[in-house]
């Protein structure tokens, strides 16, 4: 992973000349510490805000960038450093601990944030080591004084004595004895998440098998932004042309932009409502529902039972419009229901603010029902830099009963001969096949369809009938899909 620019960031006007020490000529008074580089200051403030306020990085960053008037390359550098540091936290902490004369619990939290930021630059970017250390020390001096700066300087110099591979070789569990632990450490994932990937890949912890390594590496990389070309509004080819992106390999409505291609909201096609940000995997699972074969009379009624914030409702609503169908979209959160309304302007979509388990909708009435269940989101960690260190195993177990109840409600609403898509953006078996197995036990009238048949042209879909997409195989988030038909 590399940061933009080999020589570190261009310095902002405010920070230029900051290397001068002491007051301006002709004045007296104590020397003021130099002002820190603004891209690094922004990245540092992002780390603080994620730690102190439990902020979501993607929501906190835009206002931080605005506050410092960072745009273009400077904004890209701040984003890369902030997101990259958040992603790699576990790995960075292990290295920092090995280089510090005190345990991490005794390092002041804001100094630890700065150490993480400096270590990230040293281990995972091409920023020259002297620039990585000096800019971090400058930042700490400006924020916390020169003693703190001395401590950070000493630790970072030790961190910089080895590269990332050498630290992994020294600190990670042995690959032969604990392959999952080793892969987790090397690709900066909590062990339990790496284990859940290994379980979903279906491969026992075999040191000779590189797939877990590939899966975690892809999950650790900066992802490309994916756009959805709204059906009937713009084609993927047109969208690729106007955004400078490339048509997606599998979704006929998808476009991929290069990773780090700036503020997507500023693209004309997005601000004019012709396109929206949506992972290609999300597009594929929604498309699969529309392609599944129905039996009996098609009544043109579709249902999205967990619709907020409305990404898949926008795609399904657009396709329903072209198909002469309608979509009911259910979402219990007021704010998210409003986001769904905004995502489906002028489409044949009715939004209901309601709990999907007891929505005021008729039973046995819908041809196609999507349950995009609330889940741990372990399949979309690459898009949420801080999430992997925040999630806990208990998050998974807490959601399983809600997921089962929502799937049972979907099976109530679908008509005989209609199809339900059960979807999660998590590959964790407890949220995928675990939920299916328990619900289907109580529904002998439901059969699993082969979901692979509804994803023509997509390779490596396993043995079916369910589908697990993966970043390393498909370049998508790790979305799970099951298609069920009520007979
Ligand atoms: C994975 S998200 C859905 C994403 C959405 N389909 C999209 O593509 O934008 C799950 C949604 O389910 C909602 N949810 C939570 N509990 C629910 C319930 N009891 N009934 C229906 N939806 C629920 C959450 O608020 C969240 O918006």
XYZ file of C-alpha atoms and ligand atoms in Angstrom, residues 278 304-313 330-333 336 354-357 370 372-375 402 406 425, ligand 1:
55
model
C -22.794 1.123 -4.424
C -37.453 -4.675 0.239
C -37.849 -5.565 3.909
C -34.681 -3.866 5.299
C -34.309 -0.946 2.955
C -32.309 1.807 4.673
C -30.400 3.764 3.490
C -31.854 2.758 0.126
C -29.015 1.636 -2.148
C -30.651 -1.597 -3.242
C -34.099 0.025 -3.196
C -39.604 -1.100 4.806
C -37.216 0.560 7.265
C -37.796 1.120 11.011
C -35.385 4.009 11.537
C -32.943 5.892 7.302
C -41.968 0.038 10.195
C -40.355 -3.000 11.752
C -39.894 -5.627 9.054
C -41.127 -8.322 11.440
C -35.331 -8.879 -0.464
C -30.844 -7.421 3.230
C -30.547 -8.194 6.904
C -28.937 -5.972 9.534
C -25.622 -7.761 10.125
C -33.366 -10.700 14.417
C -36.839 -11.073 9.391
C -22.754 -8.147 3.891
C -27.768 -3.982 5.697
S -28.780 -2.628 5.978
C -29.730 -2.574 4.503
C -29.021 -1.867 3.387
C -29.963 -1.494 2.259
N -30.655 -2.627 1.728
C -29.221 -0.791 1.148
O -28.863 -1.427 0.159
O -28.987 0.411 1.277
C -29.948 -3.216 7.118
C -31.056 -2.259 7.431
O -32.003 -2.959 8.218
C -32.566 -2.054 9.113
N -33.239 -2.784 10.199
C -32.835 -2.988 11.477
N -33.779 -3.654 12.159
C -34.796 -3.878 11.307
C -36.066 -4.477 11.432
N -36.480 -4.993 12.599
N -36.880 -4.500 10.359
C -36.464 -3.978 9.177
N -35.275 -3.393 8.998
C -34.443 -3.347 10.054
C -31.405 -1.209 9.546
O -31.868 0.022 10.087
C -30.646 -1.043 8.239
O -31.067 0.127 7.605
